[in-house]
Tab-separated table of C-alpha atoms in Angstrom:
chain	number	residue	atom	x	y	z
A	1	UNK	CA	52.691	192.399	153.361
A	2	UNK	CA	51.362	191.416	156.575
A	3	UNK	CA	51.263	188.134	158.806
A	4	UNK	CA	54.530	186.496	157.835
A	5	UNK	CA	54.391	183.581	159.441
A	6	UNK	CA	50.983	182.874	157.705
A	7	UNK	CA	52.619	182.991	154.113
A	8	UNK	CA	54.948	180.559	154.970
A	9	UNK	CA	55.317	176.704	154.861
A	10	UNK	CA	56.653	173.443	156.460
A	11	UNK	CA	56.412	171.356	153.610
A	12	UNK	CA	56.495	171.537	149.928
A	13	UNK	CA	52.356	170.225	149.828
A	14	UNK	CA	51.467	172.960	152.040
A	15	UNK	CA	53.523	175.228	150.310
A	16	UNK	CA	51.703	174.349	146.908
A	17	UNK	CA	48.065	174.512	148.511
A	18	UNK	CA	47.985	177.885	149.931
A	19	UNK	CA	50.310	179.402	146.728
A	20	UNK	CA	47.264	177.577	144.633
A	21	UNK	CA	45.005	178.812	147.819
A	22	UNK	CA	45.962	182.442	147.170
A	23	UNK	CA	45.916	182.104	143.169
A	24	UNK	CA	42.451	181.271	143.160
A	25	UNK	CA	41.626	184.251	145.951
A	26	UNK	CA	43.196	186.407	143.516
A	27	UNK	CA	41.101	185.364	140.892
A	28	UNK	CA	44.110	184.171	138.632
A	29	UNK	CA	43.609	180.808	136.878
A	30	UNK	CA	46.947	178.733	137.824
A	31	UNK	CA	48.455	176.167	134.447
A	32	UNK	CA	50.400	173.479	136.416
A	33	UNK	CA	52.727	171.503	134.749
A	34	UNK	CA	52.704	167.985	136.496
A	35	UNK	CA	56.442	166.651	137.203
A	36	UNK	CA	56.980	162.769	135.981
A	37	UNK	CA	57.889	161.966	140.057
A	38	UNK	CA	56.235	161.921	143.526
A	39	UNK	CA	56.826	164.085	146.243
A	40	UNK	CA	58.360	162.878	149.298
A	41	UNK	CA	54.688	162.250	150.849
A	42	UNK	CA	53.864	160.860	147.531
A	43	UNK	CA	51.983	163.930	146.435
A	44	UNK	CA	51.841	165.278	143.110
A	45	UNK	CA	54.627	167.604	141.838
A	46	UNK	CA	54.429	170.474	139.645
A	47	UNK	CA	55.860	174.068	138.819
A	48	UNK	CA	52.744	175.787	138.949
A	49	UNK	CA	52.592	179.444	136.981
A	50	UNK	CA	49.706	182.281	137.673
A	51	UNK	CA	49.993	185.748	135.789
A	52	UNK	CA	48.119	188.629	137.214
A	53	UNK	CA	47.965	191.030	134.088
A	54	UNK	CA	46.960	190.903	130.660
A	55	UNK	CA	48.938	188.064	128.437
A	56	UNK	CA	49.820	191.470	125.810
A	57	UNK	CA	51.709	193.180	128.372
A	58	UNK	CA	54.513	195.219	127.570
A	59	UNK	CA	56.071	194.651	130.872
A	60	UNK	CA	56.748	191.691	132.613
A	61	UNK	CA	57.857	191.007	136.040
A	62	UNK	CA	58.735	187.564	136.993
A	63	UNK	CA	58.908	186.291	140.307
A	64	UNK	CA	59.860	182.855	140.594
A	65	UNK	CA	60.658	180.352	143.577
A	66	UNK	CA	62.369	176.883	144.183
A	67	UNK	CA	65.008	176.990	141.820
A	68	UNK	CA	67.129	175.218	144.307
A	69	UNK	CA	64.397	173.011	145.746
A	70	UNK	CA	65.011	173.461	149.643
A	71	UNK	CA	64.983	177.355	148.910
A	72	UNK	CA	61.486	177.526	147.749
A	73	UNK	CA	60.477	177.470	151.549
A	74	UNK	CA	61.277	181.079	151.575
A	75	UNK	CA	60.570	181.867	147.894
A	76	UNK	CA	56.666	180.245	148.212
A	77	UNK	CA	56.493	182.470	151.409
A	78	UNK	CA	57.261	185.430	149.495
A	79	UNK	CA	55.294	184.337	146.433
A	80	UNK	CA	51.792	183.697	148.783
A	81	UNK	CA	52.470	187.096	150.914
A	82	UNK	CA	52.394	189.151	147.389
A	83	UNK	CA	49.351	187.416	146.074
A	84	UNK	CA	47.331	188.090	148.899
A	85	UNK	CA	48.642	191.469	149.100
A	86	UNK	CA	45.946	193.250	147.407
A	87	UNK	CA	47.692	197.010	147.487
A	88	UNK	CA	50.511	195.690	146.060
A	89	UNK	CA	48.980	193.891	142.990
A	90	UNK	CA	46.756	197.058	142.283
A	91	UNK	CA	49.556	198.950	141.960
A	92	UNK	CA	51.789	196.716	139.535
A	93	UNK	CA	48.196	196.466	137.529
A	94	UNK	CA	47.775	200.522	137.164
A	95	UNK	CA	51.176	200.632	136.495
A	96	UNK	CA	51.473	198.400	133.154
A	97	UNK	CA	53.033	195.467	134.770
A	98	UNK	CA	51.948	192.013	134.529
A	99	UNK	CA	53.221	189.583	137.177
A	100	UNK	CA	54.027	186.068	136.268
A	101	UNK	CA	54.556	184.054	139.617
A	102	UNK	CA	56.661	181.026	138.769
A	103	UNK	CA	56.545	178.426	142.217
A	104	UNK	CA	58.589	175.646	142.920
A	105	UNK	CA	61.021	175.689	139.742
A	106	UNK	CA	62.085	172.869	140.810
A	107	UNK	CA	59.281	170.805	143.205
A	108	UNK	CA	61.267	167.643	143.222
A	109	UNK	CA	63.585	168.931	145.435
A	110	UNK	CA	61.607	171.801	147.223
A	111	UNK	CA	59.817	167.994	148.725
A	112	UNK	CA	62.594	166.256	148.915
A	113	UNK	CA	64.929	168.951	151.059
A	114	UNK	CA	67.144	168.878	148.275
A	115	UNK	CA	69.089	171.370	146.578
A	116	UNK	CA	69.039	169.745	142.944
A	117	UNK	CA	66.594	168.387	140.807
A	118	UNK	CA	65.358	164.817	140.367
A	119	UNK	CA	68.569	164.077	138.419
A	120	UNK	CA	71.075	165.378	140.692
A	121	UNK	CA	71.619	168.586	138.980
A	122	UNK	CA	71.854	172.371	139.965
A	123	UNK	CA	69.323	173.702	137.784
A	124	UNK	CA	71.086	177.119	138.360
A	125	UNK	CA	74.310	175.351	136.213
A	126	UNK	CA	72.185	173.773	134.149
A	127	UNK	CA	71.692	176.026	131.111
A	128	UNK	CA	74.930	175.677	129.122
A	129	UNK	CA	75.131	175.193	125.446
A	130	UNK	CA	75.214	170.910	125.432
A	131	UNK	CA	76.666	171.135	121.494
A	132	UNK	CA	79.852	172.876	122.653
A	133	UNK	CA	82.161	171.625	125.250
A	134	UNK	CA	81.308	172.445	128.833
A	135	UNK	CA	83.397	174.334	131.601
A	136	UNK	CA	85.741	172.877	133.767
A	137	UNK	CA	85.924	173.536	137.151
A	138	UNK	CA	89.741	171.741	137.665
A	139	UNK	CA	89.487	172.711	141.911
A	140	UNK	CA	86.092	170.550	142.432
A	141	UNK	CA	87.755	167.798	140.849
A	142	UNK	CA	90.412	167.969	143.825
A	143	UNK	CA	87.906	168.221	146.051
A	144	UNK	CA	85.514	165.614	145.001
A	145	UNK	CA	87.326	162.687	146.935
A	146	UNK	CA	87.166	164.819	150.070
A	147	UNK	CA	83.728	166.417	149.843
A	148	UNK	CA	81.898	163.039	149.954
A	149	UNK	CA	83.435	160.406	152.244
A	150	UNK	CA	82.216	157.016	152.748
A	151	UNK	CA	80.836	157.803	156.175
A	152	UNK	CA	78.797	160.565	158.189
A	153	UNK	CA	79.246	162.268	159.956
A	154	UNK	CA	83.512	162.592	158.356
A	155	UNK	CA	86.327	161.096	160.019
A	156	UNK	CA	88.428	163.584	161.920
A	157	UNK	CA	91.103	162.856	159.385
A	158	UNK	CA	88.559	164.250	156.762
A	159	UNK	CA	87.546	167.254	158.335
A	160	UNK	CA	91.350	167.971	158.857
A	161	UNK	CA	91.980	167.856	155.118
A	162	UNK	CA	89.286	169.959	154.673
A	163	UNK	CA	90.050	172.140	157.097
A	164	UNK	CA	93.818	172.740	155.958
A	165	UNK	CA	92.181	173.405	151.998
A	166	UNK	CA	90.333	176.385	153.698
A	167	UNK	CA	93.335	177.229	155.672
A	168	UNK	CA	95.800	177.164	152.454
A	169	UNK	CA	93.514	178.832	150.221
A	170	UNK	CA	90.968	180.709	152.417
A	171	UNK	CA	86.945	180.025	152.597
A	172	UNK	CA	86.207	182.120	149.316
A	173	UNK	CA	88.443	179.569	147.304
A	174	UNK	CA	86.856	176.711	148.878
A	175	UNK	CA	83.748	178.191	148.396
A	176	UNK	CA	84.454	178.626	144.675
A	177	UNK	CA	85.211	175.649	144.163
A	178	UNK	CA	82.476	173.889	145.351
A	179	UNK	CA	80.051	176.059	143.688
A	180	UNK	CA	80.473	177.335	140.342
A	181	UNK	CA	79.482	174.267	139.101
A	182	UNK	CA	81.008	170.696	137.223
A	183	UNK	CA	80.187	168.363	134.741
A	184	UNK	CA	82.549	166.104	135.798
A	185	UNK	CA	80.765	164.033	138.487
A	186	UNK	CA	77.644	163.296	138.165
A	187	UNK	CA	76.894	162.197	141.672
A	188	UNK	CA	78.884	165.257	143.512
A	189	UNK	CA	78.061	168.385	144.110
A	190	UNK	CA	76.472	171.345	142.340
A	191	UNK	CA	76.486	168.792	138.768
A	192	UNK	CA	75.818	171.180	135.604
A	193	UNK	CA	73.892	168.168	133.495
A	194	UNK	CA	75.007	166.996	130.146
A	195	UNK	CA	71.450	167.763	128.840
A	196	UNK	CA	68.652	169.969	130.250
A	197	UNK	CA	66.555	168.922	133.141
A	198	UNK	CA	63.213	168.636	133.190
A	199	UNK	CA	62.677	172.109	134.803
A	200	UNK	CA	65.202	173.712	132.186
A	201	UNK	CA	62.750	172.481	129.584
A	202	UNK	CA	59.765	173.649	131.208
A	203	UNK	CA	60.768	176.597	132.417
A	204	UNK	CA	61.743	177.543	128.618
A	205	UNK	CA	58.054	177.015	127.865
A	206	UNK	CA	56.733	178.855	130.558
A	207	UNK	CA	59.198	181.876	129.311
A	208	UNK	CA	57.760	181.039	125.625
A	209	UNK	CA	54.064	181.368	126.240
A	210	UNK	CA	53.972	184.142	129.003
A	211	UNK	CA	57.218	186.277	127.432
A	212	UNK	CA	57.018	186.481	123.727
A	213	UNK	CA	54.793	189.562	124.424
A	214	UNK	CA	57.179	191.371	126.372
A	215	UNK	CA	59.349	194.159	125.397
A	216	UNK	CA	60.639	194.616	129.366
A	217	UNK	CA	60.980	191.661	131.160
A	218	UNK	CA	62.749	191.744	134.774
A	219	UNK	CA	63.079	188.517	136.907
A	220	UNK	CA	63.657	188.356	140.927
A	221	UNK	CA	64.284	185.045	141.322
A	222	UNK	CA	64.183	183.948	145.266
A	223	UNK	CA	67.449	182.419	146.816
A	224	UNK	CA	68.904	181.760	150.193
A	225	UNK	CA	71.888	180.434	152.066
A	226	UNK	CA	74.784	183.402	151.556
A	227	UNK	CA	75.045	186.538	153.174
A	228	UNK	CA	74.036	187.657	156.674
A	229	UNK	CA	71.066	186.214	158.328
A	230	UNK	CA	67.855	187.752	156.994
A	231	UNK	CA	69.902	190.219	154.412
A	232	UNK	CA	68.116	190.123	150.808
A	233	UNK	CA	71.658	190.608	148.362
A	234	UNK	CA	70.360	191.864	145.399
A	235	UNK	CA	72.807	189.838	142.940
A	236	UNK	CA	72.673	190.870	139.029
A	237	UNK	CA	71.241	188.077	137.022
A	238	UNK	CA	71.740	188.671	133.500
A	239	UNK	CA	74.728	188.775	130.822
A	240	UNK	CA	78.114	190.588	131.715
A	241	UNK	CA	76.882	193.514	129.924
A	242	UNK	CA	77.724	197.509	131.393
A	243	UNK	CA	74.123	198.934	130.345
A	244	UNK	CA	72.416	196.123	131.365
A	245	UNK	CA	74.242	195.844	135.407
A	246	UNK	CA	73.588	199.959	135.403
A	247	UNK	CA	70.234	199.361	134.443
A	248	UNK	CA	70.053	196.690	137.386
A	249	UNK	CA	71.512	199.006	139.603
A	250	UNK	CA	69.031	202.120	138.198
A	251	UNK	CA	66.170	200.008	139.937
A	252	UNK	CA	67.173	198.198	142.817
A	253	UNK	CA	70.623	199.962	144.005
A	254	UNK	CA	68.059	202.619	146.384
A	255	UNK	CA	70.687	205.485	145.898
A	256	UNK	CA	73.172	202.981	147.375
A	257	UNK	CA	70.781	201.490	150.612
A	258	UNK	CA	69.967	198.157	148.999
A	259	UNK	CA	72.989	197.755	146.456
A	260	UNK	CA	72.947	196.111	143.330
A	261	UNK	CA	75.989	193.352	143.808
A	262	UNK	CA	77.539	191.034	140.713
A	263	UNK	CA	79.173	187.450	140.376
A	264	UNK	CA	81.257	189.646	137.256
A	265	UNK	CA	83.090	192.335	139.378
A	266	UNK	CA	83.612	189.892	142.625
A	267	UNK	CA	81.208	192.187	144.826
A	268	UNK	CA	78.672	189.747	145.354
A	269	UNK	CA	78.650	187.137	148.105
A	270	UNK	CA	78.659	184.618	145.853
A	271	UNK	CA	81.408	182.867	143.530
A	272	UNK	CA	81.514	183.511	139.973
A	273	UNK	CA	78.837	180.891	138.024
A	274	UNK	CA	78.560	179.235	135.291
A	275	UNK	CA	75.364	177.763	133.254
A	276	UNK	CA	72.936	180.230	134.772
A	277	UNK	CA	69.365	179.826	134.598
A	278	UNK	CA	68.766	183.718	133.853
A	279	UNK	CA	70.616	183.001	130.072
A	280	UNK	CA	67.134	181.483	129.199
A	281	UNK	CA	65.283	184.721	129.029
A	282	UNK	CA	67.489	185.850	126.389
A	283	UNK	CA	66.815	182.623	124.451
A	284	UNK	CA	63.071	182.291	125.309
A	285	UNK	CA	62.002	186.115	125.012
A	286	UNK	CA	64.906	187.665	122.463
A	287	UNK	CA	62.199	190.637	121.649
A	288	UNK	CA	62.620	191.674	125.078
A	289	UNK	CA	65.012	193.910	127.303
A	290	UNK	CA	66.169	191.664	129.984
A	291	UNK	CA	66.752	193.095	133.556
A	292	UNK	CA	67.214	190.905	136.439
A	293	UNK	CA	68.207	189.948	139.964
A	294	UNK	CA	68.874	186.939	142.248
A	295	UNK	CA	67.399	188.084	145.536
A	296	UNK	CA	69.383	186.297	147.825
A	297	UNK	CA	68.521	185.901	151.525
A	298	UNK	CA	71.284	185.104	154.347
A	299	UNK	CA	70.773	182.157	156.710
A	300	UNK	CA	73.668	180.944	158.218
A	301	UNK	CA	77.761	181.358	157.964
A	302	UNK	CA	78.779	179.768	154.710
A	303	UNK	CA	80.748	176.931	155.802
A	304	UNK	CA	77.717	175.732	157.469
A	305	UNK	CA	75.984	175.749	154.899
A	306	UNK	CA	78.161	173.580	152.595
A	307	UNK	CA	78.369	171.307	155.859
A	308	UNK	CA	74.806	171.300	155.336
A	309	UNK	CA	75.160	170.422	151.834
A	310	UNK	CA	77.708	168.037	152.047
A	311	UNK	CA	75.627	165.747	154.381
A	312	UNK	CA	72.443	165.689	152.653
A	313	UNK	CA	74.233	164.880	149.592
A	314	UNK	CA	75.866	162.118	151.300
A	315	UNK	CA	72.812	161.151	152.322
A	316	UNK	CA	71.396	160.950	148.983
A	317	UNK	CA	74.276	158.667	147.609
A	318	UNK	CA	73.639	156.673	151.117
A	319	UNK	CA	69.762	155.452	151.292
A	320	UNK	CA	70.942	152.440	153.983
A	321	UNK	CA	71.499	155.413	156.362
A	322	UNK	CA	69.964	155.037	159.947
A	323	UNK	CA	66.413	156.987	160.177
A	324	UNK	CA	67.816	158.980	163.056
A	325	UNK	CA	71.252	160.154	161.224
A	326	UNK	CA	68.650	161.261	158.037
A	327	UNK	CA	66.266	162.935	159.974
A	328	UNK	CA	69.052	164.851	161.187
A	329	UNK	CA	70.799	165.485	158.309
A	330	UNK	CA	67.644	166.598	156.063
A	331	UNK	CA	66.535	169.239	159.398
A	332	UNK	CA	69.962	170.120	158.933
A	333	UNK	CA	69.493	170.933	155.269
A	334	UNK	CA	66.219	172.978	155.794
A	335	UNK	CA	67.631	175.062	158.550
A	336	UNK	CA	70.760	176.226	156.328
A	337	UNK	CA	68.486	177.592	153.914
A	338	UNK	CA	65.428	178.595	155.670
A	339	UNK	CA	65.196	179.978	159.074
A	340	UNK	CA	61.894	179.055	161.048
A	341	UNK	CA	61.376	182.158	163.115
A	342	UNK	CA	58.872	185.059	162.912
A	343	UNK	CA	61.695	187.903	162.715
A	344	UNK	CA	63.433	186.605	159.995
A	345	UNK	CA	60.338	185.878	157.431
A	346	UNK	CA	59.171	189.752	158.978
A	347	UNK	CA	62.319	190.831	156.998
A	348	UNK	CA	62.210	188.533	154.488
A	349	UNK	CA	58.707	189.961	153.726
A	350	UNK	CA	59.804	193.783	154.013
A	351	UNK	CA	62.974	193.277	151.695
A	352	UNK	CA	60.655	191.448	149.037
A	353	UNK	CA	58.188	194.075	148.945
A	354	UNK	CA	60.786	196.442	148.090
A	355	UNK	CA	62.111	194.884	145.863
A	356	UNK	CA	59.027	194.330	144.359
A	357	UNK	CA	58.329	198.077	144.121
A	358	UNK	CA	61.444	198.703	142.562
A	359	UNK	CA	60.926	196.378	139.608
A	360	UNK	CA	57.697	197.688	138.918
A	361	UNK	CA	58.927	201.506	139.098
A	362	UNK	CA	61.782	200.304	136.874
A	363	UNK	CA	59.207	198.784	134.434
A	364	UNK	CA	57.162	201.551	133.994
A	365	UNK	CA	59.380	204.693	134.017
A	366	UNK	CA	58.842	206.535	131.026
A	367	UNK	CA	62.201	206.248	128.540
């Protein structure tokens, strides 16, 4: 993949016309399903899908982007390098593997700078069982008063009870906490849902119609905002299964350079989850063996990027908000979870690719 910057995007419209731009190039027709909302431009929304490889393929590789809105930046970067990349899409082609490209999971917020969907949830906590009761996440809940204040930027008496949680029970807990996800509180922070979101719903039908061929399906979905600046974790992203995390590891571990990390065992960089989106493969394509990973790309420290999080979703609940305070805030959002600068999208680009590789390897090795 070459010319990194040139993949990239500075807004969701842009993102959308040269992923659509590269599609057609490609020669791969694109089936857009249109979101009910506007962008933040007004533009039309949609998660757009383009599969390069027969629809009876026996293995699948998914790549998909957006999940958490703001992060699609990067994943529609890495999306647009690999169609254009003609080398690389020959070789997944003479090696069995069909590539579905998934963009903007979630276009509502990928426009909007926002992590969540149109109805303030974390799609990635949004696939629970809604006919059995749903966790409970007891530490947000003491939290919640502190994590939203009535004013931005927070009081210096706020930011001192915040800073004595971390102090008491160290930056992992408070990172947990925040996190794994709650159904409590529908306007605070990483919300679960009560009922699936619109993406849920259509991402079940894009798993329907372009899986239920499959008998190997792996999934890179694109993340950012843990880990070390420009560092692609490669988190496991499928049930707590043994065979299934060794057969993650089998692909993407590189003999132990680019390990194969898990919310289950406490290795990965991020806190243990709950609702996760990957559970819909098994639901959507039950014919198939499911192998996956979150690829998850480091920005900046982590209690930045909840800062960053915290005051766009003020924001959110605060519309009245001077123009000056929001443009800040939302430039505050996009830099914690994508970083504007020609080095870092160079390795962004290099990790994806090999990652990439992997999959397909993994795909088509003879068993």
């Amino acid at each position: 993949m070459s010319g990194a910057g040139l993949a990239f995007s500075g807004s969701y419209a842009e993102a959308r016309a040269k992923f659509l731009q590269a599609a057609a190039d490609a020669g791969l027709r694109v089936e857009s399903h249109t979101h009910p909302l506007k962008g933040v431009g007004g533009e039309a929304l949609a998660m757009d899908v383009a599969r390069d490889g027969p629809a009876d393929a026996r293995n699948l590789l998914l790549l998909s982007s957006g999940c958490h809105g703001v992060e699609g930046y990067c994943g529609s970067g890495v999306q647009v390098s690999a169609l254009r990349d003609g080398a690389w899409r020959e070789r997944a082609l003479d090696a069995g593997v069909a590539v579905l490209y998934v963009h903007a999971l979630n276009p509502y917020g990928f426009s909007h700078i926002r992590r969540t969907t149109h109805e303030n949830v974390d799609l990635n906590r949004n696939f629970q069982d809604f006919s059995k009761p749903l966790p409970v996440n007891e530490a947000y809940r003491d939290l919640h008063p502190l994590l939203l204040p009535d004013r931005w930027p927070p009081t210096p008496d706020n930011e001192a009870a915040i800073g004595a949680y971390v102090a008491r029970h160290g930056e992992a807990a408070y990172q947990a906490a925040i996190t794994r996800g709650q159904h409590e509180f529908p306007q605070g922070l990483f919300f679960g849902g009560t009922q699936p979101t619109w993406s849920n719903r259509t991402l079940r039908e894009v798993l329907r119609t372009h899986g239920g061929q499959a008998r190997r399906l792996a999934w890179i979905d694109i993340h950012t905002g843990l880990g070390p600046s420009g560092v692609g974790e490669r988190i496991f992203a499928g049930r707590d299964d043994a065979a299934s995390v060794q057969r993650a590891r089998d692909w993407w571990a590189g003999g132990g350079a680019t390990p194969v990390t898990s919310i289950f065992d406490g290795s990965s960089s991020s806190a243990f989850l709950t609702g996760l989106m990957c559970y819909a493969a098994y639901d959507e394509c039950p014919q198939a063996e499911v192998t996956g990973i979150a690829m998850e790309y480091g920005t900046v420290p982590v209690l930045q990027t909840l800062q960053a999080l915290r005051a766009e979703h003020w924001l959110h609940l605060h519309p009245e908000a001077p123009a000056e305070l929001s443009r800040a805030i939302k430039q505050q959002m996009k830099d914690a979870f994508y970083t504007d600068t020609e080095t870092w999208k160079e390795a962004i680009l290099r990790q994806a690719r090999q990652a990439l590789d992997q999959a397909v390897a993994g795909l088509s090795a003879d068993r």
